[in-house]
XYZ file of C-alpha atoms in Angstrom:
193
model
C 15.977 69.033 8.933
C 17.088 67.213 5.810
C 15.345 67.203 2.750
C 14.919 63.735 2.561
C 13.840 63.309 6.147
C 11.168 66.448 5.707
C 10.042 64.291 2.753
C 9.740 60.945 5.154
C 7.790 62.894 7.611
C 5.569 64.498 5.172
C 4.746 60.815 3.759
C 4.224 59.181 7.161
C 1.636 62.156 7.766
C 0.193 61.377 4.480
C -0.562 57.805 4.277
C -3.578 57.584 6.713
C -5.188 60.341 4.899
C -4.371 58.477 1.595
C -5.570 55.512 2.808
C -9.124 57.630 3.758
C -9.289 60.188 0.929
C -7.135 58.253 -2.015
C -6.062 60.766 -4.815
C -8.736 63.265 -3.485
C -6.795 64.101 -0.330
C -5.412 67.878 -0.843
C -1.939 68.820 0.098
C -3.765 71.279 2.598
C -5.155 68.446 4.496
C -1.830 66.706 4.234
C -0.048 69.908 5.614
C -2.051 70.291 8.327
C -1.680 66.726 9.456
C 2.223 66.850 9.114
C 1.848 70.502 11.145
C 3.648 72.498 8.143
C 2.532 74.977 5.996
C 1.455 73.492 2.514
C 4.263 75.380 0.436
C 6.503 73.266 2.592
C 4.775 70.102 1.193
C 5.868 71.612 -2.600
C 9.378 72.262 -1.530
C 9.731 68.752 -0.515
C 7.721 67.329 -3.442
C 7.174 68.626 -6.707
C 3.671 67.990 -7.305
C 0.933 66.087 -5.248
C 1.724 63.081 -7.996
C 4.989 62.746 -6.600
C 3.818 63.161 -3.170
C 1.330 59.760 -3.624
C 3.836 58.206 -5.607
C 5.983 58.289 -2.481
C 3.294 57.053 -0.212
C 2.596 53.917 -2.453
C 6.636 53.265 -2.224
C 6.260 53.520 1.662
C 3.059 51.605 1.829
C 4.569 48.882 -0.074
C 8.428 48.922 1.589
C 8.449 45.367 3.687
C 11.213 46.568 6.162
C 8.255 47.169 8.853
C 7.264 43.786 8.758
C 10.531 42.512 8.812
C 11.280 44.304 12.000
C 8.258 42.864 13.809
C 9.204 39.387 12.443
C 12.325 39.760 13.747
C 11.435 40.715 17.377
C 9.307 37.965 17.724
C 10.818 35.915 20.572
C 11.954 32.583 19.573
C 11.692 30.839 23.080
C 7.559 30.997 22.641
C 5.992 28.230 21.490
C 5.684 27.643 17.783
C 1.867 28.377 17.503
C 2.693 31.959 19.302
C 5.161 32.662 17.206
C 3.484 32.064 13.974
C 0.183 33.892 15.581
C 2.402 36.799 15.819
C 3.906 36.750 12.646
C 0.699 36.093 10.641
C -0.769 39.399 12.481
C 2.279 41.451 11.731
C 1.883 39.765 7.945
C -2.063 40.801 7.893
C -1.197 44.336 9.496
C 1.138 44.846 6.314
C -1.268 43.600 3.775
C -4.020 45.741 5.057
C -1.872 48.857 5.120
C -1.182 48.032 1.484
C -4.634 47.417 0.486
C -5.916 50.649 2.373
C -3.335 52.829 0.459
C -3.526 51.283 -2.942
C -7.656 50.447 -2.871
C -8.042 53.928 -1.942
C -5.821 55.407 -4.790
C -7.478 53.253 -7.172
C -10.985 54.128 -5.947
C -10.439 57.573 -6.555
C -9.434 57.021 -10.029
C -5.725 57.296 -9.490
C -3.811 54.441 -11.644
C 0.151 54.216 -10.595
C 2.563 55.625 -12.986
C 5.398 54.356 -11.351
C 8.478 56.188 -9.914
C 9.284 59.597 -11.805
C 12.459 61.253 -11.477
C 12.113 64.202 -9.337
C 12.167 67.877 -10.638
C 15.930 68.277 -9.408
C 17.079 65.067 -11.444
C 17.444 63.155 -8.766
C 15.530 59.572 -8.448
C 12.895 58.381 -6.001
C 13.052 55.738 -3.981
C 12.217 52.739 -5.993
C 9.184 50.583 -5.460
C 10.387 47.682 -3.418
C 11.308 44.426 -5.919
C 8.515 41.852 -5.099
C 10.673 38.902 -5.283
C 13.223 40.429 -3.039
C 10.490 41.445 -0.600
C 9.126 37.783 -0.448
C 12.542 36.189 -0.156
C 13.597 38.280 2.778
C 10.004 37.788 4.668
C 10.374 33.852 3.688
C 13.677 34.124 5.578
C 12.495 36.230 8.592
C 9.650 33.225 9.129
C 12.248 30.699 8.141
C 14.045 31.625 11.287
C 10.911 31.525 13.438
C 10.699 27.814 12.593
C 14.032 26.878 13.088
C 14.006 26.281 16.975
C 11.700 23.575 16.176
C 13.414 22.132 12.966
C 14.030 18.541 14.784
C 9.914 18.417 15.289
C 8.870 19.383 11.960
C 7.796 17.080 9.167
C 9.293 19.683 6.418
C 12.463 21.921 6.344
C 11.898 25.123 7.946
C 12.109 27.030 4.515
C 9.430 25.064 2.969
C 7.303 25.736 5.923
C 8.035 29.186 5.899
C 7.079 29.478 2.314
C 3.768 27.300 2.655
C 3.192 29.724 5.538
C 3.609 33.000 3.547
C 1.302 31.766 0.796
C -1.245 30.941 3.452
C -0.752 34.202 5.067
C -1.347 36.268 2.072
C -4.168 34.026 0.833
C -5.996 34.702 3.972
C -5.052 38.343 4.325
C -8.652 39.347 4.468
C -9.846 35.900 6.369
C -10.636 32.459 5.248
C -12.536 32.772 1.851
C -13.675 36.315 3.044
C -14.953 34.967 6.407
C -14.669 37.533 8.951
C -15.019 35.122 11.822
C -11.556 33.442 11.334
C -8.814 34.256 13.458
C -5.301 34.463 12.907
C -4.724 32.027 16.021
C -7.557 29.467 14.350
C -5.336 30.003 10.925
C -2.298 28.966 12.762
C -3.432 26.254 14.945
C -4.999 24.391 11.745
C -1.426 24.872 9.909
C 0.523 23.653 12.807
C -1.879 20.652 13.702
C -3.729 19.804 10.791
C -7.234 19.261 10.332
C -7.510 15.813 11.733
C -8.757 15.214 15.407
């Protein structure tokens, strides 16, 4: 197994533990979850901080949500396409919040990506503007089949939907009863009877 693949495998095993324990997670716990010896963790990462930085970078990556958005069938009704998209985006935001929130709650502040001991550069944190742009483009594709029925261009609706979804990542104004379907229905059909 390549060093980069080993690092990815360790990060994937570590993410749920980091979301649960924050910086208090031990490398022994991570090694057990990955099914490897603790020494292997330190052959892949110079220290726990480097591993935690890699977990933050992984949590922030948008390619997972972009894959989910690309897999939404375009032959579904618009409300169903948007509900699937909102579910995928909410899951992405939940993952980010869990990892960053647990790290913050355990007293860890982000250091930003640090050079590795061997001098190589770690995976950079995703650029926020690039990530939002790619997500907006993926959402635009979901509006395209209904372009002739829309009041605004798909690009504009995608931007509005993205804002609404991120604002409602924890439910409308903290309302645990708000559902994705309800939010999408109001977005598509408006608030008037």
